[in-house]
PDB file of C-alpha atoms in Angstrom:
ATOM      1  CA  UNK A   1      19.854  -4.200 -44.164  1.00 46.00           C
ATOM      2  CA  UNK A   2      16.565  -2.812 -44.117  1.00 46.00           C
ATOM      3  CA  UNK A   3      16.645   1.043 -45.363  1.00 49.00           C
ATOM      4  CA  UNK A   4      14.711   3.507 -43.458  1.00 46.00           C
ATOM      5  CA  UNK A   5      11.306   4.790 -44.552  1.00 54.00           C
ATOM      6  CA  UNK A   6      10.109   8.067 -44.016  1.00 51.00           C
ATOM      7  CA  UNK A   7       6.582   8.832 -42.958  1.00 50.00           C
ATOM      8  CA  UNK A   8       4.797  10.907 -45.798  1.00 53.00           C
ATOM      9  CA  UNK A   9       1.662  11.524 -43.776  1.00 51.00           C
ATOM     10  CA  UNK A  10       0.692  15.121 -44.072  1.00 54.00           C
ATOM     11  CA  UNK A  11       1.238  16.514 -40.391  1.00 52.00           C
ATOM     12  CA  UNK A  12      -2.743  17.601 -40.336  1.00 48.00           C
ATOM     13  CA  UNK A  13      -3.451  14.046 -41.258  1.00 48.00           C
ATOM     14  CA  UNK A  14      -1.532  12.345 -38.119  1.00 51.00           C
ATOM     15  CA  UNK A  15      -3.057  11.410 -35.036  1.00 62.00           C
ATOM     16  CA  UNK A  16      -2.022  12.977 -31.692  1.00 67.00           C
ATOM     17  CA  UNK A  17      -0.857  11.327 -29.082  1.00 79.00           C
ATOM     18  CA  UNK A  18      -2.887  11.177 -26.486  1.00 87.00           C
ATOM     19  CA  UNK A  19      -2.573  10.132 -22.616  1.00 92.00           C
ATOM     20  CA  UNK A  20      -2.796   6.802 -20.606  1.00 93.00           C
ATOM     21  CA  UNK A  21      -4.685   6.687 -17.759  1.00 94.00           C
ATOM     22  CA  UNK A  22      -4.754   3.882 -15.526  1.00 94.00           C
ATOM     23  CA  UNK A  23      -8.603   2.564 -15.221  1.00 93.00           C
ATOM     24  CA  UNK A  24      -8.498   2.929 -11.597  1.00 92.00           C
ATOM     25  CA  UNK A  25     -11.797   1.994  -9.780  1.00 90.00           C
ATOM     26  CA  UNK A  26     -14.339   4.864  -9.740  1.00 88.00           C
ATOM     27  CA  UNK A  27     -12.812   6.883 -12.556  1.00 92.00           C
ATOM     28  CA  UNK A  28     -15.431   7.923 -14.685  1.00 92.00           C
ATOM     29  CA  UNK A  29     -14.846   8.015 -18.451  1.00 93.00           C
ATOM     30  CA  UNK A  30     -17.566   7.894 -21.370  1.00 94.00           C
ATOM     31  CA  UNK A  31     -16.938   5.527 -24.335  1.00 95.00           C
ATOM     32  CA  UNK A  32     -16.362   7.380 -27.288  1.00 93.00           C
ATOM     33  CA  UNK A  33     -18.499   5.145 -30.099  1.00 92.00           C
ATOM     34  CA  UNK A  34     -21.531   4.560 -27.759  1.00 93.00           C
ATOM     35  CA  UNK A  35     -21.363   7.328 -25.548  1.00 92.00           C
ATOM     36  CA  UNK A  36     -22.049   5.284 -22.727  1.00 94.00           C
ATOM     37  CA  UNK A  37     -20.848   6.980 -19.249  1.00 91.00           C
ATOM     38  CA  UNK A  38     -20.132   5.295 -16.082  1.00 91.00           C
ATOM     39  CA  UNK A  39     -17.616   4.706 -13.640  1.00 92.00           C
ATOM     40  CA  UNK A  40     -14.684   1.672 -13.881  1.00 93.00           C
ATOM     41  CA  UNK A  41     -15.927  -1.419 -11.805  1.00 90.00           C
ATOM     42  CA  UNK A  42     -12.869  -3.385 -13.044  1.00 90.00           C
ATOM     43  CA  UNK A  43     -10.581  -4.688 -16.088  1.00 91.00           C
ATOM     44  CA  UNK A  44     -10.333  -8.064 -16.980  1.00 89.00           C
ATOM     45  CA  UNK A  45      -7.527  -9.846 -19.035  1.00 87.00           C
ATOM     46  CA  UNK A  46      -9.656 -11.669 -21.748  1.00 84.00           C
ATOM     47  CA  UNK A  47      -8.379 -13.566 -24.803  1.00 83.00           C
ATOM     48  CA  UNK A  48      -9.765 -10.871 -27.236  1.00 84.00           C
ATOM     49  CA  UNK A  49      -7.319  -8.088 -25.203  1.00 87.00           C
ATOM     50  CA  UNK A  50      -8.111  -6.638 -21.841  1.00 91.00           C
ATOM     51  CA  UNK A  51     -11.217  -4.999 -21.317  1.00 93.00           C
ATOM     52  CA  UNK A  52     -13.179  -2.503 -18.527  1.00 95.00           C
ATOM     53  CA  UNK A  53     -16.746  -2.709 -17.051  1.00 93.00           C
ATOM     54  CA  UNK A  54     -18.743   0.715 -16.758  1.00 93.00           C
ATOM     55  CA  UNK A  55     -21.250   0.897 -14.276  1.00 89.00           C
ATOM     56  CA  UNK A  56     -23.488   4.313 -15.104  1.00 88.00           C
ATOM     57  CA  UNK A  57     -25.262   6.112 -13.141  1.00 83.00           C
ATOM     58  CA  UNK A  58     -29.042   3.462 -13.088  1.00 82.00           C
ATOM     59  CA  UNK A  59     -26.484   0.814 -12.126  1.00 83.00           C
ATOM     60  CA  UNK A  60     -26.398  -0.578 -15.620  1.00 88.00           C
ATOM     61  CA  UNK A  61     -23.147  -2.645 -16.921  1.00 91.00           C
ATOM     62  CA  UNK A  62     -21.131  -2.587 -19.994  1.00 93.00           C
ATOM     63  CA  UNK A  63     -17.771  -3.947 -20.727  1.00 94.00           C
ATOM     64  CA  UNK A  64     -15.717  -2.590 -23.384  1.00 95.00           C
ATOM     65  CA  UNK A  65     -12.691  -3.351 -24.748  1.00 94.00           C
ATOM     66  CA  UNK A  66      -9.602  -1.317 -23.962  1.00 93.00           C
ATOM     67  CA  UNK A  67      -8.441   0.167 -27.155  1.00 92.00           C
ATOM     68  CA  UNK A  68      -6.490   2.914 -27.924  1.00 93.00           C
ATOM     69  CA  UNK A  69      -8.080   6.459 -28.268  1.00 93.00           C
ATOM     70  CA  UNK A  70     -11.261   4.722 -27.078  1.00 94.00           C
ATOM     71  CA  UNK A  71     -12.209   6.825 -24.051  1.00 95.00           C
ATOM     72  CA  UNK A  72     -12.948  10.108 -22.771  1.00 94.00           C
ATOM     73  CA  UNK A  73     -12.049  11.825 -19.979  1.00 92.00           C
ATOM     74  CA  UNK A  74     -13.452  14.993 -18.974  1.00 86.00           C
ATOM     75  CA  UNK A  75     -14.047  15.757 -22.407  1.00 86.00           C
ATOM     76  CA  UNK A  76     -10.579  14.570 -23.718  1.00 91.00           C
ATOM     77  CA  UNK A  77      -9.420  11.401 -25.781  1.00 93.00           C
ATOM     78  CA  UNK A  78      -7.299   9.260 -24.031  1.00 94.00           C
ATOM     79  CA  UNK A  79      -6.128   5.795 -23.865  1.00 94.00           C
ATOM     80  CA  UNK A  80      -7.104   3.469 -20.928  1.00 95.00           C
ATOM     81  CA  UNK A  81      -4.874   1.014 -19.286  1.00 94.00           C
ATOM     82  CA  UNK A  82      -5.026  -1.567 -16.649  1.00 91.00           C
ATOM     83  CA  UNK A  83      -3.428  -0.201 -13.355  1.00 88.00           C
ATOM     84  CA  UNK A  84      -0.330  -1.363 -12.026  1.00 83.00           C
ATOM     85  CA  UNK A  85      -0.394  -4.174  -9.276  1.00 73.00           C
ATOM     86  CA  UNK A  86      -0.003  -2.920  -5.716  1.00 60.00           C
ATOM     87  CA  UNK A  87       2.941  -3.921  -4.220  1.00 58.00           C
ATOM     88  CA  UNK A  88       2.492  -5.930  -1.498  1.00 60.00           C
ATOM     89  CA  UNK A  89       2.146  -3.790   1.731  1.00 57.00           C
ATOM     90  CA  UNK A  90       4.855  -4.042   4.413  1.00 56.00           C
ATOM     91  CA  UNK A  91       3.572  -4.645   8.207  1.00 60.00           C
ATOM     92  CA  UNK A  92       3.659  -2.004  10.287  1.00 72.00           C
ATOM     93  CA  UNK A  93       4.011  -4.103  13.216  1.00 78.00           C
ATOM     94  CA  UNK A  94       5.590  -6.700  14.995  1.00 79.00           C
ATOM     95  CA  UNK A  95       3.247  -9.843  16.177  1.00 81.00           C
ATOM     96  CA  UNK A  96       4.097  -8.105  19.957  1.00 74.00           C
ATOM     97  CA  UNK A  97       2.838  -4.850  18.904  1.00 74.00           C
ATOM     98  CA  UNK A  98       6.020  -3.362  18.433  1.00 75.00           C
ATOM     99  CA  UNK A  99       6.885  -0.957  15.007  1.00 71.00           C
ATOM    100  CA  UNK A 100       8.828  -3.202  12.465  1.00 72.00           C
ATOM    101  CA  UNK A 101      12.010  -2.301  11.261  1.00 68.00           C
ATOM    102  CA  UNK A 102      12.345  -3.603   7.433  1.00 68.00           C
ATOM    103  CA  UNK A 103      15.212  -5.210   6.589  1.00 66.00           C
ATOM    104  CA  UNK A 104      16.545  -5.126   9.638  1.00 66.00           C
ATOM    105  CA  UNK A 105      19.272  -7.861  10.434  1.00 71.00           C
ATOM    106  CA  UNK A 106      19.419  -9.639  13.692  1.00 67.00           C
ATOM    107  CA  UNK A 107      22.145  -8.143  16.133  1.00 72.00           C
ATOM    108  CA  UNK A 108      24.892 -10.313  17.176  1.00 77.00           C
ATOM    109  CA  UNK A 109      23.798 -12.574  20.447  1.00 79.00           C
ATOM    110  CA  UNK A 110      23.898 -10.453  23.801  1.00 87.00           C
ATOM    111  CA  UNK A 111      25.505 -12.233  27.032  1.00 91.00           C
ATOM    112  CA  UNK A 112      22.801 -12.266  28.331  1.00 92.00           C
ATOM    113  CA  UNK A 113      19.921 -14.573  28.044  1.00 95.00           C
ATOM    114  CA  UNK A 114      16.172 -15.632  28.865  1.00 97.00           C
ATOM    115  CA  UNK A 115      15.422 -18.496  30.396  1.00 97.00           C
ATOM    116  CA  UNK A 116      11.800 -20.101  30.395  1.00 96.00           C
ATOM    117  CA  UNK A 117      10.722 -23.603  31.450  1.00 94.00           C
ATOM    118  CA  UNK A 118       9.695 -25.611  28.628  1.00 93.00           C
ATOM    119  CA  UNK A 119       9.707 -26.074  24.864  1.00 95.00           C
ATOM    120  CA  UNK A 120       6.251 -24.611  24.465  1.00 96.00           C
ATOM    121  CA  UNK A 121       7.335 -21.267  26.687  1.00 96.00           C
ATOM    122  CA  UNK A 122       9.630 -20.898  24.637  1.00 95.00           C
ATOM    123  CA  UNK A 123       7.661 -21.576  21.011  1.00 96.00           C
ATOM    124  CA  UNK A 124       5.042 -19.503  22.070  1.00 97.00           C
ATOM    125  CA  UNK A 125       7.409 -16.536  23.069  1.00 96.00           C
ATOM    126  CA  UNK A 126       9.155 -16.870  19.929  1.00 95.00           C
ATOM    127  CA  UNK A 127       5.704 -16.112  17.683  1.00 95.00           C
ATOM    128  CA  UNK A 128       5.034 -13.264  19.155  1.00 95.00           C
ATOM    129  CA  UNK A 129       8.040 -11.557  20.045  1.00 95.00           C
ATOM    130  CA  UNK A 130      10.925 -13.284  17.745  1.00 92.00           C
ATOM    131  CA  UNK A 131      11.473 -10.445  15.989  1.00 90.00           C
ATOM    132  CA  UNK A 132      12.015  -8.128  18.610  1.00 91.00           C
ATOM    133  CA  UNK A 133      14.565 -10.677  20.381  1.00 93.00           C
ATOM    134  CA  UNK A 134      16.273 -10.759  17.016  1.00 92.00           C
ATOM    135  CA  UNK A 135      16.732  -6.898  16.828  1.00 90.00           C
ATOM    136  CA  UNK A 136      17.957  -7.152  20.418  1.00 91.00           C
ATOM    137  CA  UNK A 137      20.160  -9.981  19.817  1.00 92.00           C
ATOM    138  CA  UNK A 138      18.586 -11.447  23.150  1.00 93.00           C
ATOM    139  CA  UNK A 139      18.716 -15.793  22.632  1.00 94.00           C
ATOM    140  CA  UNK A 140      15.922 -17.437  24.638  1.00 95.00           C
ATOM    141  CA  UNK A 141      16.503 -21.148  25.900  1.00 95.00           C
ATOM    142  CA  UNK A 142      14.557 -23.672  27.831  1.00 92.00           C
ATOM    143  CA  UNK A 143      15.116 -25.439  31.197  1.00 92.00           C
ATOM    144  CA  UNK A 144      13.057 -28.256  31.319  1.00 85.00           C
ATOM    145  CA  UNK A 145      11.889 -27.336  34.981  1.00 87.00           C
ATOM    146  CA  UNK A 146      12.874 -24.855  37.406  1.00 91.00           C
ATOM    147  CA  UNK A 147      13.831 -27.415  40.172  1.00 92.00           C
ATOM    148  CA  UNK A 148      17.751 -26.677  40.442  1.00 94.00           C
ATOM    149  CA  UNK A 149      16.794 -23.189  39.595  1.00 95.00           C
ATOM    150  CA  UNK A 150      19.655 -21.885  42.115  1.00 94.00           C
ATOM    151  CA  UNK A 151      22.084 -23.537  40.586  1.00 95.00           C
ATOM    152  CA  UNK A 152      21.408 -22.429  36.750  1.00 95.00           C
ATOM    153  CA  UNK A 153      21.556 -19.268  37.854  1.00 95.00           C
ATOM    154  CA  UNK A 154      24.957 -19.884  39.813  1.00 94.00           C
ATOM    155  CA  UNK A 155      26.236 -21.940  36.629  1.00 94.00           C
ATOM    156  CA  UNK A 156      25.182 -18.809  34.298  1.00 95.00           C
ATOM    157  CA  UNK A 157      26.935 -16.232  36.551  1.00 94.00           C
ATOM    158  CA  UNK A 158      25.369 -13.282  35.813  1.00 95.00           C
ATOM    159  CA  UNK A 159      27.047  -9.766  36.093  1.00 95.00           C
ATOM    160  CA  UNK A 160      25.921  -6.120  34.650  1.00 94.00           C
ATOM    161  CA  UNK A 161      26.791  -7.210  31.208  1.00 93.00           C
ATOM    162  CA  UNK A 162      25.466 -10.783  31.298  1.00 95.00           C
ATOM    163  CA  UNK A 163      21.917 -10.081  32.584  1.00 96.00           C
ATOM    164  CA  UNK A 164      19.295 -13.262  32.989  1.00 97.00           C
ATOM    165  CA  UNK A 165      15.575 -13.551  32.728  1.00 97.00           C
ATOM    166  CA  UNK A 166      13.922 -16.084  34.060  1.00 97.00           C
ATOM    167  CA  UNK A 167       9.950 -17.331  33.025  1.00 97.00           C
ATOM    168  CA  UNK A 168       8.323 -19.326  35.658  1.00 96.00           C
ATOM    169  CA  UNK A 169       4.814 -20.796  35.225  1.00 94.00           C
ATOM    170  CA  UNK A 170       2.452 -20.962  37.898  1.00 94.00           C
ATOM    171  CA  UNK A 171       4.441 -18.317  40.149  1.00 94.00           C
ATOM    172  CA  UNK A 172       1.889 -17.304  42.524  1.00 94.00           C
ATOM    173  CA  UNK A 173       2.227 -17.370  46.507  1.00 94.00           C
ATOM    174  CA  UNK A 174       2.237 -20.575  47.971  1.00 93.00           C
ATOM    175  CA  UNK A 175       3.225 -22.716  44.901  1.00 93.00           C
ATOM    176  CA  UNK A 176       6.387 -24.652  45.026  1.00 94.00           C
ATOM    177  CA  UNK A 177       7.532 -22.464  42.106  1.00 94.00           C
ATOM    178  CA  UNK A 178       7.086 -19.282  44.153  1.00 95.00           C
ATOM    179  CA  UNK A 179       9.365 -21.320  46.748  1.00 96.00           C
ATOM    180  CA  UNK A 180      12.162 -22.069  44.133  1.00 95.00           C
ATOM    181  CA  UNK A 181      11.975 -18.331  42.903  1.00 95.00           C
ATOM    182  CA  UNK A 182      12.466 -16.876  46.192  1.00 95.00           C
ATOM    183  CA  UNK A 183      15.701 -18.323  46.590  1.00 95.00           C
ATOM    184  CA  UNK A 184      17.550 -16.410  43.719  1.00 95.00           C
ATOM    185  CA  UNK A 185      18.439 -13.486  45.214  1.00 92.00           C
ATOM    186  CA  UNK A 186      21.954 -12.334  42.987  1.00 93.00           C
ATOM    187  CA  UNK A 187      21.237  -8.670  41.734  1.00 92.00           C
ATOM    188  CA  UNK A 188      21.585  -9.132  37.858  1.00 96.00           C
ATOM    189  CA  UNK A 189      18.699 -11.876  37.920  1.00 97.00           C
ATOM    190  CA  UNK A 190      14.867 -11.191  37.475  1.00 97.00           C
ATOM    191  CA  UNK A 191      12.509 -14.232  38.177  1.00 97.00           C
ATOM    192  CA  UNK A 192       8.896 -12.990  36.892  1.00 97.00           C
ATOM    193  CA  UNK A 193       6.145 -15.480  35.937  1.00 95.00           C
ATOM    194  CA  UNK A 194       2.538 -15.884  34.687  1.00 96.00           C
ATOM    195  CA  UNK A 195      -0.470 -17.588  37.264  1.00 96.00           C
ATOM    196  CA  UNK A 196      -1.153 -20.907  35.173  1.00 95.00           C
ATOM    197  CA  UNK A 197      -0.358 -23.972  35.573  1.00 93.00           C
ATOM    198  CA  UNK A 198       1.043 -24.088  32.208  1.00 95.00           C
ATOM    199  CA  UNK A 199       1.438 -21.528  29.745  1.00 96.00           C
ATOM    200  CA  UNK A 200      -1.218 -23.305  27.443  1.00 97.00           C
ATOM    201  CA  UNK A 201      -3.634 -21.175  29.151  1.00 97.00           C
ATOM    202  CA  UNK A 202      -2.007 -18.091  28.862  1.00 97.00           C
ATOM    203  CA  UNK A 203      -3.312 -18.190  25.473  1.00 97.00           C
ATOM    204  CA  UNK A 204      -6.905 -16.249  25.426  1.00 97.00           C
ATOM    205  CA  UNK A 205      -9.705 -19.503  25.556  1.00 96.00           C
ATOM    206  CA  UNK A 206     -11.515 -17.272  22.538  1.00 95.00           C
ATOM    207  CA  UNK A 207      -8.455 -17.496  19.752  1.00 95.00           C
ATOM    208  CA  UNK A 208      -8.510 -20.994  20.721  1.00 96.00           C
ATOM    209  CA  UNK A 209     -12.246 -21.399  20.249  1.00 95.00           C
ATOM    210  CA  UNK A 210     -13.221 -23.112  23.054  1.00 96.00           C
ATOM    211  CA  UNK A 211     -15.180 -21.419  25.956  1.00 95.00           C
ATOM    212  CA  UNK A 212     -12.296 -21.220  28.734  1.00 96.00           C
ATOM    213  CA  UNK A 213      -9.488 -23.899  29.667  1.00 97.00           C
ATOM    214  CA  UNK A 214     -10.993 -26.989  31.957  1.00 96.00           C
ATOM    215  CA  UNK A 215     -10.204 -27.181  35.389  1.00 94.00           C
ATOM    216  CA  UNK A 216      -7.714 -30.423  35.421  1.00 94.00           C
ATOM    217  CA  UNK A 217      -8.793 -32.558  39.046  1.00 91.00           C
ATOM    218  CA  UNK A 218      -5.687 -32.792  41.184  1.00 88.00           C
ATOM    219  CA  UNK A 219      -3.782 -36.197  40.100  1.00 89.00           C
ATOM    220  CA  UNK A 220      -3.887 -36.115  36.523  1.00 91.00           C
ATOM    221  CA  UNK A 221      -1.973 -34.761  34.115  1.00 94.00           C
ATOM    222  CA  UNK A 222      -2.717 -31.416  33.041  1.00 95.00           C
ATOM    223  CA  UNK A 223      -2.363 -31.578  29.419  1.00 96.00           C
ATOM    224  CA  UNK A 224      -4.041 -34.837  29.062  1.00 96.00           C
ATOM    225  CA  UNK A 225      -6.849 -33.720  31.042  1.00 96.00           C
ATOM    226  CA  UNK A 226      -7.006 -30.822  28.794  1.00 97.00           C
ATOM    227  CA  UNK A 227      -7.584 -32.864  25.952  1.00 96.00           C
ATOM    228  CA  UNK A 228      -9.960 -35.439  27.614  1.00 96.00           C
ATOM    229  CA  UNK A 229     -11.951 -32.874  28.893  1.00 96.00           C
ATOM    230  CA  UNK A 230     -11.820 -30.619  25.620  1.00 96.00           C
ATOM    231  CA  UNK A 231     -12.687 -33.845  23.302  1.00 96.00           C
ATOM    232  CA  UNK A 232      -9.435 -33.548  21.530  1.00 96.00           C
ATOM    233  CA  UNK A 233      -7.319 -36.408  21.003  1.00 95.00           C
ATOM    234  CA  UNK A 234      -5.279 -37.382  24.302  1.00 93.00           C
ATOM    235  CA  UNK A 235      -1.857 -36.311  21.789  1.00 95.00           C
ATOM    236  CA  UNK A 236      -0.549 -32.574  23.992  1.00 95.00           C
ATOM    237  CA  UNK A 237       1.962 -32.620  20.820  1.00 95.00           C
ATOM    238  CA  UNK A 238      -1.053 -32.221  18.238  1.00 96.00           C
ATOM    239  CA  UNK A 239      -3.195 -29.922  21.241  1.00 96.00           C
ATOM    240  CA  UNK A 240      -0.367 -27.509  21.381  1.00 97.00           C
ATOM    241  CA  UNK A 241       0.267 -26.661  17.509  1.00 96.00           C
ATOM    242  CA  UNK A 242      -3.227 -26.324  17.588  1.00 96.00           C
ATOM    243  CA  UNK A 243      -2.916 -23.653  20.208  1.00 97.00           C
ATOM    244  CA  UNK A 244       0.181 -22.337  18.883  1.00 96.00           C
ATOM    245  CA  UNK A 245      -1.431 -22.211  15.368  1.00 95.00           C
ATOM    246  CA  UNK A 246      -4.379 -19.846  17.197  1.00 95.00           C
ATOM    247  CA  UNK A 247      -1.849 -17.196  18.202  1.00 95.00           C
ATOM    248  CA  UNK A 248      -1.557 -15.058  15.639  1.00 93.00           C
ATOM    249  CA  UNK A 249       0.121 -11.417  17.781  1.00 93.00           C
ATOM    250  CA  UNK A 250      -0.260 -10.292  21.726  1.00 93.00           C
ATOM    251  CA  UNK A 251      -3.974  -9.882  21.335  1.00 93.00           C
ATOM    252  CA  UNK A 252      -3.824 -13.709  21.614  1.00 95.00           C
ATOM    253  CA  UNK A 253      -2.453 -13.822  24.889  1.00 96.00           C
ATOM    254  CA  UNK A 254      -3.295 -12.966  28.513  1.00 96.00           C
ATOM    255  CA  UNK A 255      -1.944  -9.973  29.801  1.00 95.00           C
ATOM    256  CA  UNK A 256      -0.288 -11.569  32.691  1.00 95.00           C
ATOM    257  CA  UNK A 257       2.083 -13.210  30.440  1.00 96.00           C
ATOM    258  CA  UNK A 258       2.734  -9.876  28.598  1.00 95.00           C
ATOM    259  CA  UNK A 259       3.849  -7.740  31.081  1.00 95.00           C
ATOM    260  CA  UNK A 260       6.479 -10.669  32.311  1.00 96.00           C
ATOM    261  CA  UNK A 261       7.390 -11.039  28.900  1.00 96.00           C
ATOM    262  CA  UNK A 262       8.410  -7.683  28.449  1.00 96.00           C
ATOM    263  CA  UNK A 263       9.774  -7.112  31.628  1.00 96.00           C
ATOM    264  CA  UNK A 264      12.400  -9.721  31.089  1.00 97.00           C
ATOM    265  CA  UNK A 265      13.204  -7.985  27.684  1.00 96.00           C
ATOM    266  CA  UNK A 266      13.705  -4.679  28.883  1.00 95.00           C
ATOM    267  CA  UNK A 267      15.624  -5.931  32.346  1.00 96.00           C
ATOM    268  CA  UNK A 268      18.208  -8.117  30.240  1.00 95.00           C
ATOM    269  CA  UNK A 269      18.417  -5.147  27.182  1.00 94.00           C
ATOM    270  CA  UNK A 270      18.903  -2.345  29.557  1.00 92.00           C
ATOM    271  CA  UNK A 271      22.612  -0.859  29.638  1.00 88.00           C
ATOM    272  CA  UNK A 272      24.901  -1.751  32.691  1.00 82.00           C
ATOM    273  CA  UNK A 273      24.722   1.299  35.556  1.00 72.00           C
TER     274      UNK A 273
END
């Protein structure tokens, strides 16, 4: 057992503490040997200890090591130190714009539901709005074609407390979607759509990097053409996580799809009458 040694140091012989002050960019300080003055540029982790750069006033440099006592700041001794890492900042945001709630857990699955048409509706509406359909607890599934739309809707029975959404592409007057849409009529269903022929282009030509989406002749298929006519590979798999991979939040995409979007989320969130 070691036994305890008293410090015999005469009290007017002992050094003072002094303060640590985080070498924060822009704090000026003056070196206390060389009485060089100048403002932190940044601290470095070396194998000799960490040390700061100066930057004085002529825009001259001078790194010196970090050492206790070896620093003054307005015209007392103190100790520098490397500042503590940021933490990490927390989005403000959703990718739809909306505020983000963190830590929030996903509420437990409503009745009701969103319908869109195909896989890529509904990849694409989970990017930019998953997290606000997880808050909501509203579950979005694909159809793979609206053609027995009628009878989905019939087979989902909706009611006040069971509302459905529906995403149609291409729903403009005259289109055999339009025709399809018209003929749900039940009260607790909302049909609303985007103008393209598929929701590829409801993603802005510019995050894509291309000048605008091809017109596709009559006859082919539309994705293919895409491709051919983009000089992509003729693979729509590859083409869409390419386009998917583009959107990064709602700036990405065309307002026409927003507004349906959230249309369908408030109309299936809202509370029965």
């Amino acid at each position: 057992m070691r036994s305890y040694q008293p410090d015999l140091t005469p009290p007017w012989k002992r050094s003072a503490p002094v303060p640590e002050v985080p070498a924060e960019p822009d704090l000026v300080v003056e070196e206390v040997s060389t009485g060089f003055c100048g403002a932190v540029i940044r601290c470095e982790k070396t194998a000799q200890g960490p040390t700061v750069t100066l930057e004085d006033r002529f825009g001259k440099h001078r790194v010196f090591p970090m050492e206790p006592r070896g620093f003054l700041l307005e015209g007392r001794v103190v100790t520098l130190v490397r500042p503590a890492a940021a933490a990490p900042a927390l989005p403000s945001r959703t990718a739809s714009g909306s505020v983000a709630v963190p830590g929030a857990r996903a509420r437990v699955a409503r009745a009701g539901r969103i319908y869109v048409e195909g896989r890529h509706d509904a990849e694409l509406v989970e990017r930019v709005w998953g997290d606000d359909l997880r808050i909501e607890g509203v579950v979005v599934e694909y159809l793979e074609g609206i053609d027995d739309l009628p009878g989905i809707v019939r087979a989902f029975s909706p009611g006040p407390d069971a509302r459905l959404g529906v995403l149609v592409d291409h729903l403009v007057p005259g289109s055999k979607e339009s025709r399809i849409a018209e003929r749900v009529t039940e009260a607790d269903v909302l049909v609303v759509g985007h103008p393209y022929i598929d929701v590829w282009e409801a993603v802005k030509p510019s995050s894509v990097g291309i000048p605008a989406w091809p017109a596709v002749p009559r006859g082919q298929d539309w994705k293919t053409g895409v491709c051919r006519a983009l000089g992509w590979p003729e693979n729509t798999g590859a083409a869409w996580q390419r386009i998917l991979s583009s959107v990064r939040s709602y700036r990405d995409l065309e307002p026409s799809l927003l507004g349906s979007v959230e249309h369908l989320i408030d109309f299936v969130t809202a509370p029965p009458q």
